[in-house]
Short mmCIF file of C-alpha atoms in Angstrom, two decimals:
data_model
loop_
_atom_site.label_atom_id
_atom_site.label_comp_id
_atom_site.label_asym_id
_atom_site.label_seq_id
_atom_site.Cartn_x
_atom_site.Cartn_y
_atom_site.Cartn_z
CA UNK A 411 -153.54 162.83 27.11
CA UNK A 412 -154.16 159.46 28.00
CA UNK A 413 -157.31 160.15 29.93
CA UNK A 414 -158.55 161.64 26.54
CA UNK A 415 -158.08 157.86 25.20
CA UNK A 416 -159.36 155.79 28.00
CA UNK A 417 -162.76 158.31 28.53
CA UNK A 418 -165.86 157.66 26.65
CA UNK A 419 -166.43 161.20 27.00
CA UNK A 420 -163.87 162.91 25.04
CA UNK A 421 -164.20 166.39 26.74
CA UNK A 422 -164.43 164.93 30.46
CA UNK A 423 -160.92 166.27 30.70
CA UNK A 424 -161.60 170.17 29.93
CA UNK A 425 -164.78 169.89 32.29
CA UNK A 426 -162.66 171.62 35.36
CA UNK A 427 -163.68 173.60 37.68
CA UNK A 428 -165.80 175.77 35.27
CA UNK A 429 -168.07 173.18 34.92
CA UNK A 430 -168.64 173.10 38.35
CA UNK A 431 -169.94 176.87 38.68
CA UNK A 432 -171.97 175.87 35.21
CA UNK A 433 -174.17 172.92 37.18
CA UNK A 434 -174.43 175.57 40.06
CA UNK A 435 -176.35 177.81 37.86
CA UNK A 436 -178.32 175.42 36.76
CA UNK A 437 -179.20 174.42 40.03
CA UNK A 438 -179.81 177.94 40.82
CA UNK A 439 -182.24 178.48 38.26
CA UNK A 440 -184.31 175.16 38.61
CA UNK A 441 -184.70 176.03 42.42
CA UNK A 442 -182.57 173.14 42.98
CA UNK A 443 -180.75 174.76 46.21
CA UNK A 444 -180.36 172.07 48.25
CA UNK A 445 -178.18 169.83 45.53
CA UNK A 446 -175.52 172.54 45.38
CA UNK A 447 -173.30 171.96 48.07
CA UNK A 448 -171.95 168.43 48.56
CA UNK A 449 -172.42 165.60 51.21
CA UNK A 450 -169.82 163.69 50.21
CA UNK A 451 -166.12 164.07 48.48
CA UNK A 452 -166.15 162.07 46.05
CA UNK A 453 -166.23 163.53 42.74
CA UNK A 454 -163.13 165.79 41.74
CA UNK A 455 -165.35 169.41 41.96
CA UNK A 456 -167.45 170.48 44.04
CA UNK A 457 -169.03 174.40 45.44
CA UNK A 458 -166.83 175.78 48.01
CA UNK A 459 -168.39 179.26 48.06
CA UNK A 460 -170.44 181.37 50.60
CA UNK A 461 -173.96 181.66 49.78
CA UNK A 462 -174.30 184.92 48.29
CA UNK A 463 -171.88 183.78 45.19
CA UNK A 464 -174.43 181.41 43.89
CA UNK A 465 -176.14 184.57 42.48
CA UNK A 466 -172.86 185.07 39.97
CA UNK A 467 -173.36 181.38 38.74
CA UNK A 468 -176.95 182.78 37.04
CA UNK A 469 -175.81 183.69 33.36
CA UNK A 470 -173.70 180.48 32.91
CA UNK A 471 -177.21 178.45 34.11
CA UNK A 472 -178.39 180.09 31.12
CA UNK A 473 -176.20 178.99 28.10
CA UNK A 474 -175.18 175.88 26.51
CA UNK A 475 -171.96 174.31 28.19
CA UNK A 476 -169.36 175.53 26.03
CA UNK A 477 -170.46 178.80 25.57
CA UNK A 478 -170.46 178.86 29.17
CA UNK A 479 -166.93 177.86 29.12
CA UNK A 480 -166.01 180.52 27.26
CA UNK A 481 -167.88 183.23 29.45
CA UNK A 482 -165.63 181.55 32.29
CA UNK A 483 -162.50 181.83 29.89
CA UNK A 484 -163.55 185.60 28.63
CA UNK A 485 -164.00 187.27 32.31
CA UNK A 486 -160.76 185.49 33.56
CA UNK A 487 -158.74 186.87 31.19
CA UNK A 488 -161.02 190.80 31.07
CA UNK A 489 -160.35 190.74 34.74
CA UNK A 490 -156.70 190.46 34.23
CA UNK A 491 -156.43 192.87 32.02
CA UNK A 492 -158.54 194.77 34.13
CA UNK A 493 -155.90 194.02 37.56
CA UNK A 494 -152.66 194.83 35.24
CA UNK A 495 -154.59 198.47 34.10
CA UNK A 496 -155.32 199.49 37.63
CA UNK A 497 -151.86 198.91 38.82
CA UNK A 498 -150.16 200.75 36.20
CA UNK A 499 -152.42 203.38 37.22
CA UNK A 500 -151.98 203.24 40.87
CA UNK A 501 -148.30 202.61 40.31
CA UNK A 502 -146.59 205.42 38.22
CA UNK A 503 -143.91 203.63 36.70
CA UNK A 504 -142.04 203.72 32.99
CA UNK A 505 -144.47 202.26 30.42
CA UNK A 506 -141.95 199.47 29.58
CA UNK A 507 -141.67 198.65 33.80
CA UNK A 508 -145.72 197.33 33.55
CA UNK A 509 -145.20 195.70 30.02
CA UNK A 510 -142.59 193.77 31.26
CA UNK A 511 -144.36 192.44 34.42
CA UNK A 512 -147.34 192.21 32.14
CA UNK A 513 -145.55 189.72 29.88
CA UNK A 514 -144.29 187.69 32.54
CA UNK A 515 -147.76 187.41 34.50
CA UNK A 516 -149.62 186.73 31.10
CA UNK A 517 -146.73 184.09 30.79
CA UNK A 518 -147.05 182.28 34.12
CA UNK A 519 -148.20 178.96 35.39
CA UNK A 520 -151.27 180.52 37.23
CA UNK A 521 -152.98 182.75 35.05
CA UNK A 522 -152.65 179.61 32.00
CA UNK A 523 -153.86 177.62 34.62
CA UNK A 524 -156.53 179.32 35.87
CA UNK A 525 -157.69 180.43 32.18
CA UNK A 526 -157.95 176.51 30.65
CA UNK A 527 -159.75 175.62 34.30
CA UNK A 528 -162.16 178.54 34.43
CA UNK A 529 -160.78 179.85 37.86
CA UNK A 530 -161.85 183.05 39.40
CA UNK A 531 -158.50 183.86 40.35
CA UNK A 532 -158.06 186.86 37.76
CA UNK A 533 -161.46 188.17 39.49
CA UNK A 534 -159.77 188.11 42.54
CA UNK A 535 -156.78 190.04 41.63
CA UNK A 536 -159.18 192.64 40.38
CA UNK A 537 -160.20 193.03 43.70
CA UNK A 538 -156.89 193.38 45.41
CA UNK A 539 -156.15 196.10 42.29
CA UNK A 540 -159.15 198.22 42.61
CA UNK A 541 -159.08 197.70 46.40
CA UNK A 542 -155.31 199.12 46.10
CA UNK A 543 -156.24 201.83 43.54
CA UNK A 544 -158.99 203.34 45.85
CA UNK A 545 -156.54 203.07 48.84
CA UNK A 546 -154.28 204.99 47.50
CA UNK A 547 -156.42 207.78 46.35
CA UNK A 548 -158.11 207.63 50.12
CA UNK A 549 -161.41 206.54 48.38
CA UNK A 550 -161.40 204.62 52.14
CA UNK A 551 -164.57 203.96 52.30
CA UNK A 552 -165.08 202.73 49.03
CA UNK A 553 -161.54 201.04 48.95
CA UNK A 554 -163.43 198.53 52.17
CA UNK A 555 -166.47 197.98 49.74
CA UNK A 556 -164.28 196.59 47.19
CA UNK A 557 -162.06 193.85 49.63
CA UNK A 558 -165.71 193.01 50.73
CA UNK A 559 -166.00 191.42 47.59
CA UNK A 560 -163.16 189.33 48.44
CA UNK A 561 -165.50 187.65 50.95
CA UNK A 562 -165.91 185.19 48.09
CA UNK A 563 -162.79 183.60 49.43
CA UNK A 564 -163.11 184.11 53.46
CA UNK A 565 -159.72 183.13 54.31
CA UNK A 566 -158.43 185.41 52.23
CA UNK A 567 -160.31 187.85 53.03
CA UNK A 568 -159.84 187.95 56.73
CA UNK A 569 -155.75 188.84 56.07
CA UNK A 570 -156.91 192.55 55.05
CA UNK A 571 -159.09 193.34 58.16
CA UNK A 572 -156.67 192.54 60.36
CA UNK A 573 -154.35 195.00 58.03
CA UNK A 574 -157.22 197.19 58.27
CA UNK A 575 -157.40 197.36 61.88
CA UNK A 576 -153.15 197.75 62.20
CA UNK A 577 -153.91 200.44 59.98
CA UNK A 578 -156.07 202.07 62.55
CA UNK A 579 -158.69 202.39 58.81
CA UNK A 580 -161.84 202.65 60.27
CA UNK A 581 -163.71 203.51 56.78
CA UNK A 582 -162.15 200.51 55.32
CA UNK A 583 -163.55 198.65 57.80
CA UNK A 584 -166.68 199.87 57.56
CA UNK A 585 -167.04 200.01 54.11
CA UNK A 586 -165.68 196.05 54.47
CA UNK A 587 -168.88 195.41 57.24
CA UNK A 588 -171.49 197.05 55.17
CA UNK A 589 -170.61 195.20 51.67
CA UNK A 590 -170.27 192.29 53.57
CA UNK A 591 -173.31 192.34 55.78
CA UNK A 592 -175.21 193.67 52.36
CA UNK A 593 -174.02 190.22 50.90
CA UNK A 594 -175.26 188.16 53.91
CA UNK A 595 -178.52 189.79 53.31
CA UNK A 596 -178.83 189.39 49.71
CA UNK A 597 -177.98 185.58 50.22
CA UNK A 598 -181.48 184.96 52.61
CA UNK A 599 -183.84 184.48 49.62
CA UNK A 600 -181.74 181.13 49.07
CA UNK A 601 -182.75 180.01 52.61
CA UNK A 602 -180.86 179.86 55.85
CA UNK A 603 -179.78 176.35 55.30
CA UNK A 604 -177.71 177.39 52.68
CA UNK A 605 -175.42 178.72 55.40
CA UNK A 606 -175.79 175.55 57.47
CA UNK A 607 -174.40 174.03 54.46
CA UNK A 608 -171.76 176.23 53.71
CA UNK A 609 -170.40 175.83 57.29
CA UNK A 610 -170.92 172.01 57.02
CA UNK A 611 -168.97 171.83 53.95
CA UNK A 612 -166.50 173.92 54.55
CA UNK A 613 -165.74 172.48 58.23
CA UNK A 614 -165.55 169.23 56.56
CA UNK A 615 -163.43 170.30 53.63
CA UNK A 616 -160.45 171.14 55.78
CA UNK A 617 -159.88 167.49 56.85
CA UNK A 618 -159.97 166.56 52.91
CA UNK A 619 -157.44 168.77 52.63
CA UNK A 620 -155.36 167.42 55.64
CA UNK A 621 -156.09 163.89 54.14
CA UNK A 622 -156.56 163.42 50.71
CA UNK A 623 -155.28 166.51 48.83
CA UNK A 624 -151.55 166.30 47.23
CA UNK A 625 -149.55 169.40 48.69
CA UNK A 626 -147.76 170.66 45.45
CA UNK A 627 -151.38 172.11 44.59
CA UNK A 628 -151.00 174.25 47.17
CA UNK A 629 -148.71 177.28 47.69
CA UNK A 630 -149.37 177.54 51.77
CA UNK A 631 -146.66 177.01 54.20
CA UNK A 632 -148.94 173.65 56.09
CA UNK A 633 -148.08 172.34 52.23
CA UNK A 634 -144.15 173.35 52.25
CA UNK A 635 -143.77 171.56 55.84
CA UNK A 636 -146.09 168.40 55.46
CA UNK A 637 -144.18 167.78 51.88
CA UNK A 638 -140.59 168.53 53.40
CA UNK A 639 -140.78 166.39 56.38
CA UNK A 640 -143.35 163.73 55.06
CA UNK A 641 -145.35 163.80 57.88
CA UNK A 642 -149.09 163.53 58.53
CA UNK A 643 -151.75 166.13 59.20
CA UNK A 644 -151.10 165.44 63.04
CA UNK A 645 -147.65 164.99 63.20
CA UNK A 646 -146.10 167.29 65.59
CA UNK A 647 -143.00 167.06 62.92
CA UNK A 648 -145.45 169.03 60.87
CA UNK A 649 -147.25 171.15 63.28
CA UNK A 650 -144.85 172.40 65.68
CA UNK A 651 -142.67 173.84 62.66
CA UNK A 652 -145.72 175.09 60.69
CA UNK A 653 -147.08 176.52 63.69
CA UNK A 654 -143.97 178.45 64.31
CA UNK A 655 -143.02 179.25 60.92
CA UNK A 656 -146.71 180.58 60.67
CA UNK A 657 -145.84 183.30 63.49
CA UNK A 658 -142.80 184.43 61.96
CA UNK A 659 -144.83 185.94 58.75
CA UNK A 660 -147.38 186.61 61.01
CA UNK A 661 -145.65 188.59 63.46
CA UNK A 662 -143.16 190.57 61.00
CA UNK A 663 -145.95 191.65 58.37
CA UNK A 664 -148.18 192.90 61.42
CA UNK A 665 -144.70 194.69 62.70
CA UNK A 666 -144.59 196.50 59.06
CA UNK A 667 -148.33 197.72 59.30
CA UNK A 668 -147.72 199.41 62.58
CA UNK A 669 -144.31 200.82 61.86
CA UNK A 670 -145.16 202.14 58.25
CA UNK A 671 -149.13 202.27 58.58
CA UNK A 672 -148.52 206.03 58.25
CA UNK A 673 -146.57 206.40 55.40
CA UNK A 674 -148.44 206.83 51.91
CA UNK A 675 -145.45 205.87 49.62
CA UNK A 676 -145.20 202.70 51.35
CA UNK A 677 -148.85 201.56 51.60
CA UNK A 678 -148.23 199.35 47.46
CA UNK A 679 -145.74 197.09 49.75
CA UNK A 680 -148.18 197.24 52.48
CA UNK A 681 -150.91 195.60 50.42
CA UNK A 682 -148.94 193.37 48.75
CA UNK A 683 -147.53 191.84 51.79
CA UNK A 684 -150.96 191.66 53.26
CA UNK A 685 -151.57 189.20 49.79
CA UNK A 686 -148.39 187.21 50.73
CA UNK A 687 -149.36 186.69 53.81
CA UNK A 688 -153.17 185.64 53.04
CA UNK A 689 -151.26 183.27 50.49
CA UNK A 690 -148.77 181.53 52.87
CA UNK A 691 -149.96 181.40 56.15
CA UNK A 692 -153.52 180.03 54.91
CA UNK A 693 -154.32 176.45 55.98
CA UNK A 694 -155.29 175.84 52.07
CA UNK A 695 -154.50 178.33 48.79
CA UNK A 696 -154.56 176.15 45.33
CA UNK A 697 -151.44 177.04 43.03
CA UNK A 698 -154.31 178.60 40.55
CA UNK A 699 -154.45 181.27 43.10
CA UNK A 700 -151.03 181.97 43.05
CA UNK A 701 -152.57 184.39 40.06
CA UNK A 702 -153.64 186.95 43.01
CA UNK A 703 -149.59 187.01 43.51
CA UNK A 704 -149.69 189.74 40.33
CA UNK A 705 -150.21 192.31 42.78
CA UNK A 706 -147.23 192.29 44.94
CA UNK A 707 -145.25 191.21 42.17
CA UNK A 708 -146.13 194.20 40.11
CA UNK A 709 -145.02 196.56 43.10
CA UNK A 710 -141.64 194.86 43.52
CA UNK A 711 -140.73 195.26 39.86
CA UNK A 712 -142.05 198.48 39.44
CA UNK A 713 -141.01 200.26 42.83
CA UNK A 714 -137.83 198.53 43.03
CA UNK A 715 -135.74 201.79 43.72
CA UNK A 716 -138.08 202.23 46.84
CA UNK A 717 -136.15 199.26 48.78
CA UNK A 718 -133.37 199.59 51.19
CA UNK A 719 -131.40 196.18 50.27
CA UNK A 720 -130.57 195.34 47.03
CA UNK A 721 -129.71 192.41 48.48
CA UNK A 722 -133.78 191.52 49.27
CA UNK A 723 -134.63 192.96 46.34
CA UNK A 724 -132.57 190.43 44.29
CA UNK A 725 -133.33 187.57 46.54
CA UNK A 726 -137.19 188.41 46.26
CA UNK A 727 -136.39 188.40 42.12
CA UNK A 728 -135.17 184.42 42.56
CA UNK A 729 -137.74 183.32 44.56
CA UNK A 730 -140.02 184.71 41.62
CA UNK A 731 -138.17 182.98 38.92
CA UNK A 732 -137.98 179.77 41.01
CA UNK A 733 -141.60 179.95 41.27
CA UNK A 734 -142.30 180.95 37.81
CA UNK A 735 -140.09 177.61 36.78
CA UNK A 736 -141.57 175.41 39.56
CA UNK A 737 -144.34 175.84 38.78
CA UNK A 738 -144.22 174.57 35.22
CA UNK A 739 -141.86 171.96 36.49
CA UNK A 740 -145.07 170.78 38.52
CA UNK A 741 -147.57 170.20 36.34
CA UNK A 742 -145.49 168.84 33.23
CA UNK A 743 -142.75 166.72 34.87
CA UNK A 744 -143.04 165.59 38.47
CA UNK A 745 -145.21 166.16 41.46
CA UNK A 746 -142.85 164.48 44.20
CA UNK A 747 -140.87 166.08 46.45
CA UNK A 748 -140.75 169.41 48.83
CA UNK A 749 -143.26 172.16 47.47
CA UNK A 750 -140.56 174.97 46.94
CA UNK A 751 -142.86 177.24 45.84
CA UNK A 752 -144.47 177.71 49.14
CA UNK A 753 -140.70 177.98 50.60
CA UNK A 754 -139.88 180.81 48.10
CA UNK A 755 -143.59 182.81 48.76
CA UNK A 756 -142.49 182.85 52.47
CA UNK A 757 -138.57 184.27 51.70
CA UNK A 758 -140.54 187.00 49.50
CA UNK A 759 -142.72 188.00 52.41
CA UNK A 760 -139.87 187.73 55.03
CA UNK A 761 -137.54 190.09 52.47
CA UNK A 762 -140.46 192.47 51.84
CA UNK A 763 -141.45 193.15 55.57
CA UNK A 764 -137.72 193.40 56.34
CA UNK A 765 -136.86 196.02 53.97
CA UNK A 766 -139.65 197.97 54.82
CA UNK A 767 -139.35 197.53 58.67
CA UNK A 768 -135.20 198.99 57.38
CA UNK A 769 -136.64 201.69 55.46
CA UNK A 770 -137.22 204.76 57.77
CA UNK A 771 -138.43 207.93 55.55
CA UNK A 772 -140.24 210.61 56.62
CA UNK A 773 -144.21 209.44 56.86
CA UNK A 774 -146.92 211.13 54.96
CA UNK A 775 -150.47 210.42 56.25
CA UNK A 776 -152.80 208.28 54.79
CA UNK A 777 -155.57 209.41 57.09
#
């Protein structure tokens, strides 16, 4: 509020990351190419993406600034909706189960976040829900085209081939190579030096993050261990446990894939904990992305009588309300202290790979 009384520009404040992705487009369209990804760090936004997603900034390039706003605002929230109706129809549940999680998802930190900012996150969990949806219905090949659109994040991305190879899914991973070779492609027209920007920017990015970044806007576990022990970037105090804490979800999620890779009923869990782990053991995830979260969340509420432990299951239910109070707790009231959140998103993956790696039934193939 106070920033809306010091600024000569009243709306400064609301122009978030939307407006980012707006002066892309614009760029885009005026054949400016070589102003769209940044030299320095300085400003508060800047164009993260691989090349090909420039295309997708071309309709906001076109409208006035508010109305591109609300475009932003309008597919975030569509693509929710859109996430939410693909999981109830992946995941046969009682109609009151997915209403429930639906209120609680609409209700959360992320997706309010990620709606006033003009995210992308709900596009993403779209992804994950149609990626799921054609899983599940062996659609394999066209399951991989769909996480190939989840190249617009690469380090998320990356989590589900190595699922995808566990799996022993060969038409996931091809259908993942051909959408995203088809994307490298389509991305030439801008110029090869778009990609020698990309990799400039994104190399250099990582040490902002290491540097100048606060870690409660991030939900990874490098943010839970830098913020708990208050070391630096290079502090083996922050590294050593990181490094180790990183292999633990590491190692039990890829011990879930091979042990359960053949059973059908368990492939929801599966996905979801290939989400968690994307989420925690990423060297950067901004709590907006949390959002993407929706999809494992949705199978533990709505498959609960599929786990083992009641016990995990519970203790996977307060790490969820922890981070669904956190979370608030962050952005209205103080940003000091440990970042729980990541804490409780790493308990939910260690429950969820446990219980499955203690569930035993007999396997149905997915192949």
């Amino acid at each position: 509020m106070r920033s809306l009384v010091v600024s000569s520009d009243p709306y400064a404040i609301v122009r978030r990351d939307w407006h980012q992705f707006f002066q892309t487009g614009h760029q885009l369209l005026s054949g400016d190419l070589r102003a769209i990804y940044p030299r320095t760090f300085e400003s508060a936004y800047f164009w993260l993406y691989p090349p090909y997603c420039i295309y997708l900034t071309a309709p906001l390039g076109v409208l006035p600034e508010w109305w591109a706003y609300a475009l932003c605002v309008v597919v975030e929230i569509v693509a929710v909706a859109g996430a939410l109706a693909l999981l109830r129809a992946t995941l046969p549940a009682r109609r009151e189960d997915h209403i429930t999680a639906a209120i609680v998802i609409l209700a959360s930190m992320p997706f309010n976040t990620a709606v006033v900012i003009g995210q992308i996150s709900g596009v993403l969990s779209l992804i994950l829900a149609a990626s799921l949806w054609a899983w599940r219905r062996r659609h394999m090949l066209v399951a991989g085209l769909l996480l190939s659109l989840l190249f617009i994040k690469p380090n998320l991305a990356v989590f589900f081939v190595a699922a995808s190879l566990l799996a022993r899914q060969w038409r996931v991973l091809a259908g993942m190579g051909l959408g995203g070779a088809t994307m490298v492609l389509a991305s030439l027209p801008l110029g090869l030096e778009r990609w020698h920007e990309y990799v400039g920017t994104s190399r250099d990015y990582v040490s902002v993050v290491q540097s100048s970044v606060p870690m409660w806007k991030q939900l990874t576990l490098y943010a839970f261990w830098r913020t708990a022990t208050g070391g630096t970037s290079s502090d083996p105090a922050v590294v050593l446990p990181w490094l180790a804490s990183v292999a633990v979800v590491l190692g039990v999620t890829m011990l879930a894939w091979w042990r359960r890779r053949d059973s059908e009923g368990a492939l929801p869990r599966l996905f979801g904990l290939t989400v968690l782990l994307a989420v925690s053991a990423n060297m950067y995830v901004y709590f907006y992305d949390g959002l993407v979260l929706l999809v494992p969340g949705v199978v533990w509420w709505v498959l609960r009588d599929e786990y083992r432990s009641r016990a995990r299951h519970g203790l996977i239910g307060a790490c969820l309300l922890g981070m669904f109070v956190v979370g608030y707790l962050r952005i209205f009231l103080t940003s000091e202290g440990i970042n729980w959140v990541s804490a409780f998103i790493a308990i939910w993956l260690v429950c969820e790979a446990t219980d499955l790696l203690a569930t035993s039934p007999p396997a149905t193939a997915l192949r």
